[in-house]
Amino acid sequence: MSEPKKKWLDRDNVNLMVAVCAVLISAASFYATYVQSTAAERQVKAETWPYLQLASGNYDIEARELKLYMNLQNAGVGPAHLKTFRLFYEDAEVRSINQVLPLCCLAENESPLDENGRIRAKFNNIVTGNPAPSIIPAGEENLVYSILKTDANQELWELLDVERFKLKAKGCYCSLLDECFETDFESEPVEVALCPAPTRSN
């Protein structure tokens, strides 16, 4: 092999090695950018992730008073856009606690209103919320219902204190990034493409 031809081949080899190195560097750079982008996306998701829980009880610790309540609490780190919330008593869907009372705790045909159209005393302390649609900031809660115990509503209150364990709920909420989750508030939320349209009971 002549000397000039050998130099030409050596030059080709060098050019090939440079080209291969350039491709490898480009691939490594692309991979590093991808990893960095994925990590950044995960971080943003982690910083905006909502997590809704359903809490109920019969005592208000702060006020130190007997009170039945149910709240939606956001235990996540980002706001939750609650799209739908459905409440059930023994598998029957109800709009609010006011529809639960005739099913569990009132005499047949008993009305919360007296003959003059005024609310009877034992129904005076029932407070209902409107959970959905709403925005629940991280660390905040939305009221579903609360009932303060009084002498006038003691019997009703104690009946509901037992029956409240039959209350179940389902909901769907989204993060700021429009990542949506369906939940029954008992098992882990399931990610969904989008939340279903609200029904008449929401």
PDB file of N, CA and C in Angstrom, residues 1 9 11 13 34 46 54 59 62-63 78 88 95-96 103 106 110 118 131-132 134 136 144 152 167 172:
ATOM      1  N   MET A   1       0.860  -1.199   0.000  1.00  0.00           N
ATOM      2  CA  MET A   1       0.000   0.000   0.000  1.00  0.00           C
ATOM      3  C   MET A   1       0.889   1.240   0.000  1.00  0.00           C
ATOM      4  N   LEU A   9      -6.559   6.574   4.221  1.00  0.00           N
ATOM      5  CA  LEU A   9      -7.347   5.649   5.038  1.00  0.00           C
ATOM      6  C   LEU A   9      -7.319   6.059   6.503  1.00  0.00           C
ATOM      7  N   ARG A  11      -7.005   9.028   7.615  1.00  0.00           N
ATOM      8  CA  ARG A  11      -7.865  10.206   7.725  1.00  0.00           C
ATOM      9  C   ARG A  11      -9.335   9.796   7.743  1.00  0.00           C
ATOM     10  N   ASN A  13     -10.523   6.965   8.877  1.00  0.00           N
ATOM     11  CA  ASN A  13     -10.770   6.363  10.191  1.00  0.00           C
ATOM     12  C   ASN A  13     -10.973   7.434  11.257  1.00  0.00           C
ATOM     13  N   TYR A  34     -33.674  14.561  28.310  1.00  0.00           N
ATOM     14  CA  TYR A  34     -34.915  13.817  28.561  1.00  0.00           C
ATOM     15  C   TYR A  34     -35.065  13.507  30.043  1.00  0.00           C
ATOM     16  N   ALA A  46     -45.522  16.587  41.547  1.00  0.00           N
ATOM     17  CA  ALA A  46     -45.466  16.370  42.993  1.00  0.00           C
ATOM     18  C   ALA A  46     -45.853  17.626  43.758  1.00  0.00           C
ATOM     19  N   LEU A  54     -62.198  11.850  53.039  1.00  0.00           N
ATOM     20  CA  LEU A  54     -63.494  12.107  53.660  1.00  0.00           C
ATOM     21  C   LEU A  54     -63.358  11.871  55.162  1.00  0.00           C
ATOM     22  N   TYR A  59     -67.488  14.810  67.346  1.00  0.00           N
ATOM     23  CA  TYR A  59     -67.006  15.764  68.353  1.00  0.00           C
ATOM     24  C   TYR A  59     -66.100  16.788  67.700  1.00  0.00           C
ATOM     25  N   GLU A  62     -61.918  21.553  68.480  1.00  0.00           N
ATOM     26  CA  GLU A  62     -61.613  22.975  68.664  1.00  0.00           C
ATOM     27  C   GLU A  62     -62.697  23.679  69.466  1.00  0.00           C
ATOM     28  N   ALA A  63     -63.954  23.399  69.125  1.00  0.00           N
ATOM     29  CA  ALA A  63     -65.066  24.054  69.826  1.00  0.00           C
ATOM     30  C   ALA A  63     -65.436  23.332  71.116  1.00  0.00           C
ATOM     31  N   GLY A  78     -51.233  20.315  46.584  1.00  0.00           N
ATOM     32  CA  GLY A  78     -51.755  21.252  45.594  1.00  0.00           C
ATOM     33  C   GLY A  78     -53.261  21.338  45.681  1.00  0.00           C
ATOM     34  N   PHE A  88     -74.124   8.624  49.331  1.00  0.00           N
ATOM     35  CA  PHE A  88     -75.011   7.451  49.331  1.00  0.00           C
ATOM     36  C   PHE A  88     -75.323   7.030  50.764  1.00  0.00           C
ATOM     37  N   ARG A  95     -79.045  13.718  47.970  1.00  0.00           N
ATOM     38  CA  ARG A  95     -78.459  15.027  47.682  1.00  0.00           C
ATOM     39  C   ARG A  95     -77.699  15.577  48.883  1.00  0.00           C
ATOM     40  N   SER A  96     -78.241  15.371  50.077  1.00  0.00           N
ATOM     41  CA  SER A  96     -77.636  15.944  51.275  1.00  0.00           C
ATOM     42  C   SER A  96     -78.107  15.158  52.498  1.00  0.00           C
ATOM     43  N   LEU A 103     -84.847   8.643  55.782  1.00  0.00           N
ATOM     44  CA  LEU A 103     -84.553   7.227  55.549  1.00  0.00           C
ATOM     45  C   LEU A 103     -84.102   6.501  56.803  1.00  0.00           C
ATOM     46  N   LEU A 106     -86.328   9.526  61.096  1.00  0.00           N
ATOM     47  CA  LEU A 106     -87.573  10.239  61.348  1.00  0.00           C
ATOM     48  C   LEU A 106     -88.756   9.278  61.308  1.00  0.00           C
ATOM     49  N   GLU A 110     -92.984  12.375  59.017  1.00  0.00           N
ATOM     50  CA  GLU A 110     -92.591  13.471  59.906  1.00  0.00           C
ATOM     51  C   GLU A 110     -91.958  14.590  59.082  1.00  0.00           C
ATOM     52  N   ARG A 118     -92.780  26.801  60.101  1.00  0.00           N
ATOM     53  CA  ARG A 118     -91.482  27.119  60.676  1.00  0.00           C
ATOM     54  C   ARG A 118     -90.697  25.828  60.960  1.00  0.00           C
ATOM     55  N   PRO A 131     -70.411  20.657  48.343  1.00  0.00           N
ATOM     56  CA  PRO A 131     -69.015  20.300  48.054  1.00  0.00           C
ATOM     57  C   PRO A 131     -68.564  20.529  46.617  1.00  0.00           C
ATOM     58  N   ALA A 132     -69.418  20.196  45.641  1.00  0.00           N
ATOM     59  CA  ALA A 132     -68.960  20.255  44.241  1.00  0.00           C
ATOM     60  C   ALA A 132     -69.956  21.033  43.381  1.00  0.00           C
ATOM     61  N   SER A 134     -66.100  22.738  43.259  1.00  0.00           N
ATOM     62  CA  SER A 134     -65.399  23.681  44.125  1.00  0.00           C
ATOM     63  C   SER A 134     -63.902  23.466  44.020  1.00  0.00           C
ATOM     64  N   ILE A 136     -60.640  23.154  46.440  1.00  0.00           N
ATOM     65  CA  ILE A 136     -60.236  22.944  47.823  1.00  0.00           C
ATOM     66  C   ILE A 136     -58.726  23.108  47.905  1.00  0.00           C
ATOM     67  N   VAL A 144     -69.522  18.976  54.251  1.00  0.00           N
ATOM     68  CA  VAL A 144     -70.612  18.208  53.655  1.00  0.00           C
ATOM     69  C   VAL A 144     -71.865  18.413  54.510  1.00  0.00           C
ATOM     70  N   ALA A 152     -82.944  19.790  72.134  1.00  0.00           N
ATOM     71  CA  ALA A 152     -84.087  19.640  71.233  1.00  0.00           C
ATOM     72  C   ALA A 152     -83.877  18.518  70.223  1.00  0.00           C
ATOM     73  N   LEU A 167     -73.117   5.872  55.557  1.00  0.00           N
ATOM     74  CA  LEU A 167     -72.929   6.869  54.501  1.00  0.00           C
ATOM     75  C   LEU A 167     -71.638   6.585  53.741  1.00  0.00           C
ATOM     76  N   CYS A 172     -64.826  12.880  42.042  1.00  0.00           N
ATOM     77  CA  CYS A 172     -63.795  13.001  41.021  1.00  0.00           C
ATOM     78  C   CYS A 172     -63.224  14.411  41.105  1.00  0.00           C
TER      79      CYS A 172
END
